[in-house]
Tab-separated table of C-alpha atoms and ligand atoms in Angstrom:
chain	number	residue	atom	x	y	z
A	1	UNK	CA	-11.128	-166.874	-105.831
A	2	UNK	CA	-14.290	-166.054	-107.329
A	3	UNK	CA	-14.244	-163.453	-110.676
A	4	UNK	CA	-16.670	-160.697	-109.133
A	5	UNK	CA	-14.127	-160.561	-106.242
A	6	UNK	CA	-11.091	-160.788	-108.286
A	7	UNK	CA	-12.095	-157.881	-110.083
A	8	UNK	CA	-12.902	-155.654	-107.049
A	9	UNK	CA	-9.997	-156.104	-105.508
A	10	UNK	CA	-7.827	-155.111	-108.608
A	11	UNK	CA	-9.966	-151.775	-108.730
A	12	UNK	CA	-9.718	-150.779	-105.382
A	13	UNK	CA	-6.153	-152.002	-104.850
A	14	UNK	CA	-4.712	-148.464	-105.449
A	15	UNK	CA	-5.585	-144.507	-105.840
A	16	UNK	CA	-5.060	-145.258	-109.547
A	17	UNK	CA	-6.926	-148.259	-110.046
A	18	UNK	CA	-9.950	-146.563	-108.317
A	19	UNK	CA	-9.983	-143.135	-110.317
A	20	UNK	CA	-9.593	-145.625	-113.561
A	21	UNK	CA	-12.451	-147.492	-112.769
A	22	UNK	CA	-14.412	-144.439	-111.498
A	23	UNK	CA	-13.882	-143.004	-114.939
A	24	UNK	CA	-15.464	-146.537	-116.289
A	25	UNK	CA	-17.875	-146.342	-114.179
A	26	UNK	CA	-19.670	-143.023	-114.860
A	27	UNK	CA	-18.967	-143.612	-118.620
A	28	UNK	CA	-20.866	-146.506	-118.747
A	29	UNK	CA	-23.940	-144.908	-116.641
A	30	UNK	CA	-26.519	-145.414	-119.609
A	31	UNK	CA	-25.081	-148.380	-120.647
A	32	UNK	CA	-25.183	-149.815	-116.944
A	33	UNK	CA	-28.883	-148.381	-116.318
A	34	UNK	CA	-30.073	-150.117	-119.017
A	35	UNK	CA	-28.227	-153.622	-119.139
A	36	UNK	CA	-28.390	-154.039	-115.165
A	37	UNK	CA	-31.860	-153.113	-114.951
A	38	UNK	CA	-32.901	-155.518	-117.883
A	39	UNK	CA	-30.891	-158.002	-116.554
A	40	UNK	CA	-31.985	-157.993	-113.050
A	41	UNK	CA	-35.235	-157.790	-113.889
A	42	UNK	CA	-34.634	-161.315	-116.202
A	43	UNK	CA	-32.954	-163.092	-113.418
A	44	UNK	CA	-36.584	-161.810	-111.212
A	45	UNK	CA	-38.520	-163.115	-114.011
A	46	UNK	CA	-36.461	-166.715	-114.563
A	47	UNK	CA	-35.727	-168.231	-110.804
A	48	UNK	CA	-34.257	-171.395	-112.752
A	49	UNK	CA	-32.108	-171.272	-116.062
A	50	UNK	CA	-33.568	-172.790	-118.791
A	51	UNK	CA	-34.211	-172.802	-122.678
A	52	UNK	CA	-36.298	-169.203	-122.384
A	53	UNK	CA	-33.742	-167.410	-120.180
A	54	UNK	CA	-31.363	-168.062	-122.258
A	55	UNK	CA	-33.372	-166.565	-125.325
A	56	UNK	CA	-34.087	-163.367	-123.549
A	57	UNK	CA	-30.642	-163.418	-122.444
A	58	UNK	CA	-29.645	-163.261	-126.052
A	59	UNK	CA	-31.998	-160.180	-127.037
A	60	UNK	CA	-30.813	-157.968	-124.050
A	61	UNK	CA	-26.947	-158.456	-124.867
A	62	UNK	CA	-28.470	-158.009	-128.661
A	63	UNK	CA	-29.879	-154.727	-127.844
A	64	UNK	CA	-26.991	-153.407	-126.040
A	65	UNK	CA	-25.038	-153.766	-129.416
A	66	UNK	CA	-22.689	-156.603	-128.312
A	67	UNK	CA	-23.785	-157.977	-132.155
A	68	UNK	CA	-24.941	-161.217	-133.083
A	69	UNK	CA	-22.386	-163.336	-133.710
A	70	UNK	CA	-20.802	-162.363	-130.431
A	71	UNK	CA	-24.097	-163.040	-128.701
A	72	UNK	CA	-24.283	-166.893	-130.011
A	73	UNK	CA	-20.610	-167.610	-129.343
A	74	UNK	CA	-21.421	-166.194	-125.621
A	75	UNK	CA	-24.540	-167.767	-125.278
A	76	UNK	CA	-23.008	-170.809	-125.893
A	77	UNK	CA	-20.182	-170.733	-123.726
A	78	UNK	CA	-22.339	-169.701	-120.656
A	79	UNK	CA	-24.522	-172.758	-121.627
A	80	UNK	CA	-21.435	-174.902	-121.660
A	81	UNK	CA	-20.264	-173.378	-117.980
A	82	UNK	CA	-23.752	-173.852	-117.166
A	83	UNK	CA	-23.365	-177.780	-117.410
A	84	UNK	CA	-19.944	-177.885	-116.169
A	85	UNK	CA	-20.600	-176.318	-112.900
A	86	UNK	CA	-24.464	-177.301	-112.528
A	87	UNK	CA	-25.651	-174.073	-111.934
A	88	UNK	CA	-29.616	-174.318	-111.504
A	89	UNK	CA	-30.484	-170.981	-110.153
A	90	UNK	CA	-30.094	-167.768	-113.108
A	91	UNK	CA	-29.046	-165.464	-110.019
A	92	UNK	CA	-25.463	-166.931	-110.511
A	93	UNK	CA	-25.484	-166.174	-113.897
A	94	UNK	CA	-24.220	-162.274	-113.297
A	95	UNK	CA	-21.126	-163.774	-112.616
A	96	UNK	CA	-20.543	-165.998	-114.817
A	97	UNK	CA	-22.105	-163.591	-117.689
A	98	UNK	CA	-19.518	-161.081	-116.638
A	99	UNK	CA	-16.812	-163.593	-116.738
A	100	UNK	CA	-17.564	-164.791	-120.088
A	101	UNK	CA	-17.815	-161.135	-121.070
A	102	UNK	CA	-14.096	-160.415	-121.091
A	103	UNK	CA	-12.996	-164.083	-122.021
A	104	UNK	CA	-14.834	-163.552	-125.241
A	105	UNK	CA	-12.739	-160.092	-125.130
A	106	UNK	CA	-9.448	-161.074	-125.040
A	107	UNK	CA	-10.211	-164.788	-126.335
A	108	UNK	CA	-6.677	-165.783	-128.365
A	109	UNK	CA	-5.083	-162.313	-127.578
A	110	UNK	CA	-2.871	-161.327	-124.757
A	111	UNK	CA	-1.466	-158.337	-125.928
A	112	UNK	CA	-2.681	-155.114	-124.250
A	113	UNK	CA	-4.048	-151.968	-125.652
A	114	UNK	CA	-0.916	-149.806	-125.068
A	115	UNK	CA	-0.514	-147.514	-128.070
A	116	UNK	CA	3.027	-148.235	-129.466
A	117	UNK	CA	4.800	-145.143	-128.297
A	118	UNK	CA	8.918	-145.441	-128.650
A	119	UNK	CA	10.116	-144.705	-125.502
A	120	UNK	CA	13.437	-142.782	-127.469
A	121	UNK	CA	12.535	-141.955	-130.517
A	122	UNK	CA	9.480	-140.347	-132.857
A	123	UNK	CA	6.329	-141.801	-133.021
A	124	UNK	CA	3.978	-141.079	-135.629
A	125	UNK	CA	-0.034	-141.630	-135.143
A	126	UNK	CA	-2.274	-141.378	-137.719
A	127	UNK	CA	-5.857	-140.671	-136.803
A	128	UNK	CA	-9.106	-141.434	-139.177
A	129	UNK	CA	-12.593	-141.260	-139.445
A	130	UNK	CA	-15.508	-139.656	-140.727
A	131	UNK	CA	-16.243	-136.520	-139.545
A	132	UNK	CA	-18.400	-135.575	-136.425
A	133	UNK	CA	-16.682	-138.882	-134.351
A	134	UNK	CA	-14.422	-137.368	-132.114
A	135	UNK	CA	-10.783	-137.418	-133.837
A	136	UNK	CA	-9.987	-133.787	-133.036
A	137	UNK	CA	-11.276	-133.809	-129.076
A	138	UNK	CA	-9.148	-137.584	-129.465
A	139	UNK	CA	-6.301	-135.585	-130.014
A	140	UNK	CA	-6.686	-132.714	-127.990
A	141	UNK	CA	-7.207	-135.588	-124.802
A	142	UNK	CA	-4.299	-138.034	-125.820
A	143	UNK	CA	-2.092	-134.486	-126.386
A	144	UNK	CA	-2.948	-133.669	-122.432
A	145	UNK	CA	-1.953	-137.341	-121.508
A	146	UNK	CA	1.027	-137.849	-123.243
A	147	UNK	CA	2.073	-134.583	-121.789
A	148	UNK	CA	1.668	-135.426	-118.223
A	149	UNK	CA	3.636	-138.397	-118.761
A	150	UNK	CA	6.737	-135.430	-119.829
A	151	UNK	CA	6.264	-136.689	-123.844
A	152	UNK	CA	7.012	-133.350	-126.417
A	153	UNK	CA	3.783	-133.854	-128.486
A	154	UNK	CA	3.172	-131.779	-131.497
A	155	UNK	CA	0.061	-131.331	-133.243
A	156	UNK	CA	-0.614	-131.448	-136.901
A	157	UNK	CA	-3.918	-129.888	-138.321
A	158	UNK	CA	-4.408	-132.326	-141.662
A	159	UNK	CA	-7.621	-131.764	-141.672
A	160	UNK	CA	-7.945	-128.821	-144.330
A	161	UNK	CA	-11.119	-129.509	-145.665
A	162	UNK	CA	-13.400	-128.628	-142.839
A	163	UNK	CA	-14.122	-124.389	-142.199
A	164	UNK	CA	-13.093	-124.185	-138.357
A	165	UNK	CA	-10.898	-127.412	-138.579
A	166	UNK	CA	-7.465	-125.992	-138.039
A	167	UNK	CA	-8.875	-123.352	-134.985
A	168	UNK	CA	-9.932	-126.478	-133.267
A	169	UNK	CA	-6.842	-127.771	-133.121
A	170	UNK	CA	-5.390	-124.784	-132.549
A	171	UNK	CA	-7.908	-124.528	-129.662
A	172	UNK	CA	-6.602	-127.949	-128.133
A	173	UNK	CA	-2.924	-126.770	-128.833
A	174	UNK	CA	-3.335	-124.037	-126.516
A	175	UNK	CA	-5.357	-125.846	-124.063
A	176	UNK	CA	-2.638	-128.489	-123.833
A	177	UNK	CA	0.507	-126.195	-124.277
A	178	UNK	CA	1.323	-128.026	-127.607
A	179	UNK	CA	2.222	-126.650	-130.642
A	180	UNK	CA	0.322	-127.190	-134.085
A	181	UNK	CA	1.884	-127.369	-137.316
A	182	UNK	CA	-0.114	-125.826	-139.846
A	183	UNK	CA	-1.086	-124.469	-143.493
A	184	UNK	CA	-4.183	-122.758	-144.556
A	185	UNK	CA	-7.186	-124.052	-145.266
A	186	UNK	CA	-7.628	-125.760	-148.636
A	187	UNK	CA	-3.777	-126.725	-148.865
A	188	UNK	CA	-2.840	-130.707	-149.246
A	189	UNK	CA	-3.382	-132.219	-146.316
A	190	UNK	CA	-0.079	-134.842	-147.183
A	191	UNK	CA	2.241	-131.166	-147.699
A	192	UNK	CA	0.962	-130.598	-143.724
A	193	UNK	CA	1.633	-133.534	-142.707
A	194	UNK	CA	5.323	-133.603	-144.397
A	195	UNK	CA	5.418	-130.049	-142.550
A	196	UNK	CA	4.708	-131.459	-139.411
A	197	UNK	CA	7.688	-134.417	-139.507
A	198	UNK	CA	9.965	-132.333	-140.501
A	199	UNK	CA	9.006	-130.349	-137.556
A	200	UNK	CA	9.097	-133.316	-135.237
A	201	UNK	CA	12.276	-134.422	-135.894
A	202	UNK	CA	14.240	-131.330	-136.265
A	203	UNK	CA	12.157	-129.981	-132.542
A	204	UNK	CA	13.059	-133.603	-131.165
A	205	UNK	CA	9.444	-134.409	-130.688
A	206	UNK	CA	8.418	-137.562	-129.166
A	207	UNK	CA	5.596	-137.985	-130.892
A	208	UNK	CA	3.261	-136.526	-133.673
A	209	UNK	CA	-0.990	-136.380	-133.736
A	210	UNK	CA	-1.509	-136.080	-137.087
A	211	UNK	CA	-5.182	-134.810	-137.725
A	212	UNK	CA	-7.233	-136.046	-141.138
A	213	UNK	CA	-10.728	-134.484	-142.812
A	214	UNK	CA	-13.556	-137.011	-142.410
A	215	UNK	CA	-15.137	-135.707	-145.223
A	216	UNK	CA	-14.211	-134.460	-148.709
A	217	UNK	CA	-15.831	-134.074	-152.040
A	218	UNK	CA	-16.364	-138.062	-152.634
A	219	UNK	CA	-15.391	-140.764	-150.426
A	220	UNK	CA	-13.191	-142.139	-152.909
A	221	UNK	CA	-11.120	-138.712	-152.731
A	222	UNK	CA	-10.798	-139.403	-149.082
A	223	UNK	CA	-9.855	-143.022	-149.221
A	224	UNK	CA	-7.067	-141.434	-151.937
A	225	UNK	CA	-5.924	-138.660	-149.577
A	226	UNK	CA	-5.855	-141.027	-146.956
A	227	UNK	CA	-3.645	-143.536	-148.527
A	228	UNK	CA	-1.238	-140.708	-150.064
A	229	UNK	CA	-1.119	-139.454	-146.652
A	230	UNK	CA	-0.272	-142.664	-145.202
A	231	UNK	CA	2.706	-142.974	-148.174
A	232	UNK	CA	4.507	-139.322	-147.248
A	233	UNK	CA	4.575	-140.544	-143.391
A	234	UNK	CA	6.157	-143.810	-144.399
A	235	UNK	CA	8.019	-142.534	-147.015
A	236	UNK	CA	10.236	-140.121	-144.551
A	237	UNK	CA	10.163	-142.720	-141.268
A	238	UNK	CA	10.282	-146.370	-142.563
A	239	UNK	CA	8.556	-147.760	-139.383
A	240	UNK	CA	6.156	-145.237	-139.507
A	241	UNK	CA	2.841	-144.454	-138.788
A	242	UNK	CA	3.256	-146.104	-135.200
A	243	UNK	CA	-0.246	-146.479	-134.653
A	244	UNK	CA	-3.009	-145.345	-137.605
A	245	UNK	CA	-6.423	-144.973	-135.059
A	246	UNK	CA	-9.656	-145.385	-136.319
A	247	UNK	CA	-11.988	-143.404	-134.541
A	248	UNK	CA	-15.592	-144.812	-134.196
A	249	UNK	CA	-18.664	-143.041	-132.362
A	250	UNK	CA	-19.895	-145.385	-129.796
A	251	UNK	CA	-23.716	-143.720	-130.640
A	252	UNK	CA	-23.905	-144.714	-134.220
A	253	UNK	CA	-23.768	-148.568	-133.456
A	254	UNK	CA	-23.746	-151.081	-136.023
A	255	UNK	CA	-23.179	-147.842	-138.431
A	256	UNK	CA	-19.450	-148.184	-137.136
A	257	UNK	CA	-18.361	-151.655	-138.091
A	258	UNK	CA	-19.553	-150.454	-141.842
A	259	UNK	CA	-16.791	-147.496	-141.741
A	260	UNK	CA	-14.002	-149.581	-139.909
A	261	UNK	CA	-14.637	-151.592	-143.149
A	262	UNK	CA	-13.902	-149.251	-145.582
A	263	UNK	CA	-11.653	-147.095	-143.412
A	264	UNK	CA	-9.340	-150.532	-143.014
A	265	UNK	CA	-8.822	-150.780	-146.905
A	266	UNK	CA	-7.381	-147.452	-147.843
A	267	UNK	CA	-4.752	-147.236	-144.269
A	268	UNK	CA	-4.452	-150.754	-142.876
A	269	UNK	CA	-6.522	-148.961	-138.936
A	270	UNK	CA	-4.245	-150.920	-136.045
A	271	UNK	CA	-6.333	-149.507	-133.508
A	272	UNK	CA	-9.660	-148.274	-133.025
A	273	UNK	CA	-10.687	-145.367	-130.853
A	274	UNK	CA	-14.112	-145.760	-129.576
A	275	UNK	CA	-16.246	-142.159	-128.706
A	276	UNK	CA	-18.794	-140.986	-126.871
A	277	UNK	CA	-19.523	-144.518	-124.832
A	278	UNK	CA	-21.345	-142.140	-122.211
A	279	UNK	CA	-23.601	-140.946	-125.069
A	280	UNK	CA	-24.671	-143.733	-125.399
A	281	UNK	CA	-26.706	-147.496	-123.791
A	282	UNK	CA	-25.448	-149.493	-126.095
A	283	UNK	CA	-21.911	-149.721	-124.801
A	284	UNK	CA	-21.776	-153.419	-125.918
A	285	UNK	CA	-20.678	-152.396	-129.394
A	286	UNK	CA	-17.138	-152.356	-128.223
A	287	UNK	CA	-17.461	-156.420	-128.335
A	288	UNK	CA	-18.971	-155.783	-131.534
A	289	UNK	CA	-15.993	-154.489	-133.125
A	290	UNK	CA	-13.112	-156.495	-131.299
A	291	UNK	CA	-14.854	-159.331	-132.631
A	292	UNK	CA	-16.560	-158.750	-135.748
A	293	UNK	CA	-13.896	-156.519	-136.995
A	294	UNK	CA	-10.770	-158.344	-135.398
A	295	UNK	CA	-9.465	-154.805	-134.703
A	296	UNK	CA	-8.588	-153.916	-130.728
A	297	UNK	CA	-9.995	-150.903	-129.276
A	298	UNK	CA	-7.323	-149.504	-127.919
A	299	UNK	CA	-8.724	-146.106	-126.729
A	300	UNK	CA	-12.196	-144.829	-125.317
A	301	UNK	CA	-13.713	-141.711	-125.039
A	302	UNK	CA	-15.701	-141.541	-121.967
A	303	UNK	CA	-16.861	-137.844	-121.955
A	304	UNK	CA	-15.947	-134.873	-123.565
A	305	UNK	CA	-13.339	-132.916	-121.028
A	306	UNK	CA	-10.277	-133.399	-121.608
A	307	UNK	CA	-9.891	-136.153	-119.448
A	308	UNK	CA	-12.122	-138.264	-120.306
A	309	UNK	CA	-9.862	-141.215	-122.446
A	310	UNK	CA	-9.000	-144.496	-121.390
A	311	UNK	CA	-6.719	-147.114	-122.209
A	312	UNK	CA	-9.372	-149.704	-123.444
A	313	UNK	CA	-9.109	-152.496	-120.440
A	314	UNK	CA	-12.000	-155.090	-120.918
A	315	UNK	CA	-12.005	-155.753	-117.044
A	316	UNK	CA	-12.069	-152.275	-116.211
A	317	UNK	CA	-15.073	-152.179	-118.577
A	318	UNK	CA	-16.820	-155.161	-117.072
A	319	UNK	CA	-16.672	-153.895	-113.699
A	320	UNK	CA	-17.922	-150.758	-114.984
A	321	UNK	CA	-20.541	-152.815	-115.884
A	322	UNK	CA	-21.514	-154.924	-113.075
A	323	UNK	CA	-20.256	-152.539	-110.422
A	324	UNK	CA	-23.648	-152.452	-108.371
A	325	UNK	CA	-24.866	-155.819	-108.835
A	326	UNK	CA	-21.138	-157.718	-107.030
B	1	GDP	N1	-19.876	-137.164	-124.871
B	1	GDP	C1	-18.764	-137.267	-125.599
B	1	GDP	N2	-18.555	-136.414	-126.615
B	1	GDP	C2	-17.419	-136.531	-127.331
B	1	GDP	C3	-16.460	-137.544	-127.062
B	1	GDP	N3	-15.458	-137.408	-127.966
B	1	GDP	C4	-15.790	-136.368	-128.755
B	1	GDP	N4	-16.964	-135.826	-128.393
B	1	GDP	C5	-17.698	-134.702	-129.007
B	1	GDP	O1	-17.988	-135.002	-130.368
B	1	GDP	C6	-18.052	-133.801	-131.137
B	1	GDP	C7	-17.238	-133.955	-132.412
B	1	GDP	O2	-15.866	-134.091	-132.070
B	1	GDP	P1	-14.678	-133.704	-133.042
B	1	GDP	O3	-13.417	-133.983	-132.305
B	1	GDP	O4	-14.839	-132.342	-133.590
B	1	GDP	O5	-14.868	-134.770	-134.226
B	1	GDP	P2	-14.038	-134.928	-135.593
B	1	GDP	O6	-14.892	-134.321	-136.668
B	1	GDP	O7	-13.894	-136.397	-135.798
B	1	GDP	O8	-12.736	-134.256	-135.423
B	1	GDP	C8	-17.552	-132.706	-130.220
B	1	GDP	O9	-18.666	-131.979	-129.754
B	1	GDP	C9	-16.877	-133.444	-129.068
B	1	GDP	O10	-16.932	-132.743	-127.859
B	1	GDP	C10	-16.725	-138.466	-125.975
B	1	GDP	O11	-15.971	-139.390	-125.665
B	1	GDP	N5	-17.885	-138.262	-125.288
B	2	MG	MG1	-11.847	-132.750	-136.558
């Protein structure tokens, strides 16, 4: 069975396979306008594949973010596949390009982006990043989920740096019917934190959003806090943090792999978050980071109410993608 077909019969197999990939869809708008019209317009351009389709091929994916490594590993494959299925005509190229766009994905990983939740016991996530990228409005959305799905969530406001930071949370608290564990502003963000598992675990919480500053005097002070942070939550739950989230702004491209970088050093990120991917045209970047930073994106933020986050599924992506042109 062919791949485009495949893929449009897992998203409109079921009510909830069709809202998931309507969410993907409209979240990818800009992204979509731009790549699909570029691309259409290439195959127009190039009736036959040759040397020069190719090249163009590579500066479209390269201006949609995808990054260049991940262009020249692609580029190469679809040349292989070219040859192996002696494919002369560039219009059956969307498929193929598509194809190769989540093999190159998931290449040499099968596991999934489920966040690792305990299904009986606390779970602790840890989310990072610098400030303006979405961590608090990640919360405030995953909060909402986890609720529907009956989960006790409580809410800790670690970021005391910020003027306004705590309300905000306190905001989403209310808005999700979760409650936030708190100090004033200025205390240490690791006593809050502390606050909020002992709160957890004597409330029988099944899991804990702990919220961090993204700024602070220095960035060496926040790489500090971070780390001591990271220490208090595995200092009172051994296994713990279940998931430490990096959250990345789909909108500040290449910008992001720099701060997954440095973010990675000071809390060992098992997951990245990626924000604002309707903000933006450049939704390639998520192929960026899974392979430039060997990090999966586990989460994405795909407008700003508070239902707007995914589960990060590379085929949901790709038909977000290529939706109008199967
Ligand atoms: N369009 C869009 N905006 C988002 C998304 N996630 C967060 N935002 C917006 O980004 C801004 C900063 O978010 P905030 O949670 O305060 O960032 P923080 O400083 O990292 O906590 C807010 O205006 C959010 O509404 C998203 O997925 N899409
Ligand atoms: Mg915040």
């Amino acid at each position: 069975m062919s791949f485009f077909k495949n893929l449009k019969d897992k998203f409109t197999s079921s009510n909830e396979a069709e809202e998931v990939s309507d969410k993907y869809k409209s979240g990818l708008e800009k992204t979509r306008q731009s790549f699909s019209t570029k691309l259409n317009d290439l195959i127009a351009r190039y009736r036959k594949v040759d040397e020069d389709f190719f090249e163009e091929l590579e500066e479209i994916l390269i201006s949609a973010d995808v990054g260049v490594n991940t262009v020249m590993d692609l580029v190469e494959e679809l040349e292989m596949e070219v040859k192996r299925r002696n494919i002369k005509e560039t219009n059956e190229l969307k498929e193929v390009i598509s194809e190769k766009l989540v093999t190159i994905y998931t290449e040499g990983d099968t596991s999934t982006s489920a966040l690792n939740i305990k299904a009986n016991d606390l779970s602790v996530i840890l989310f990072v990043g610098v400030n303006g990228v979405g961590k608090t409005t990640t919360i405030g959305k995953l909060a909402y989920q986890l609720k529907q799905e009956g989960k006790k969530v409580l809410l800790v406001a670690g970021d005391t740096f910020r003027a306004g930071a705590i309300e905000q949370l306190d905001v989403w608290g209310e808005r999700t019917g979760c409650d936030v564990i708190k100090q004033s502003a200025g205390s240490d963000p690791a006593a809050v934190i502390y606050d909020g598992i002992q709160a957890a675990k004597s409330r029988g919480a099944d899991v804990l959003l702990c919220d961090t500053a993204g700024r602070l005097q220095n960035k060496v002070n926040l790489m500090n806090e971070l780390s001591k942070v990271k220490r208090v939550i595995e200092r009172e739950i051994p296994d713990a943090p279940h998931e430490v989230l990096l959250v990345l702004d789909a909108t500040t491209g290449q910008n992001a792999l720099s701060q997954a970088k440095e973010f990675s050093q000071a809390t060992n990120v098992s997951g990245i978050v990626l924000t604002k991917l309707d903000g933006t045209a450049k939704g390639g970047i998520v192929l960026a980071i899974r392979k430039e930073l060997n990090i999966p994106v586990k989460l994405v933020g795909l407008g700003e109410q508070m239902t707007d986050l995914e589960v990060f599924d590379p085929n949901a992506f790709v038909y977000g993608l290529f939706s109008e042109m199967m």
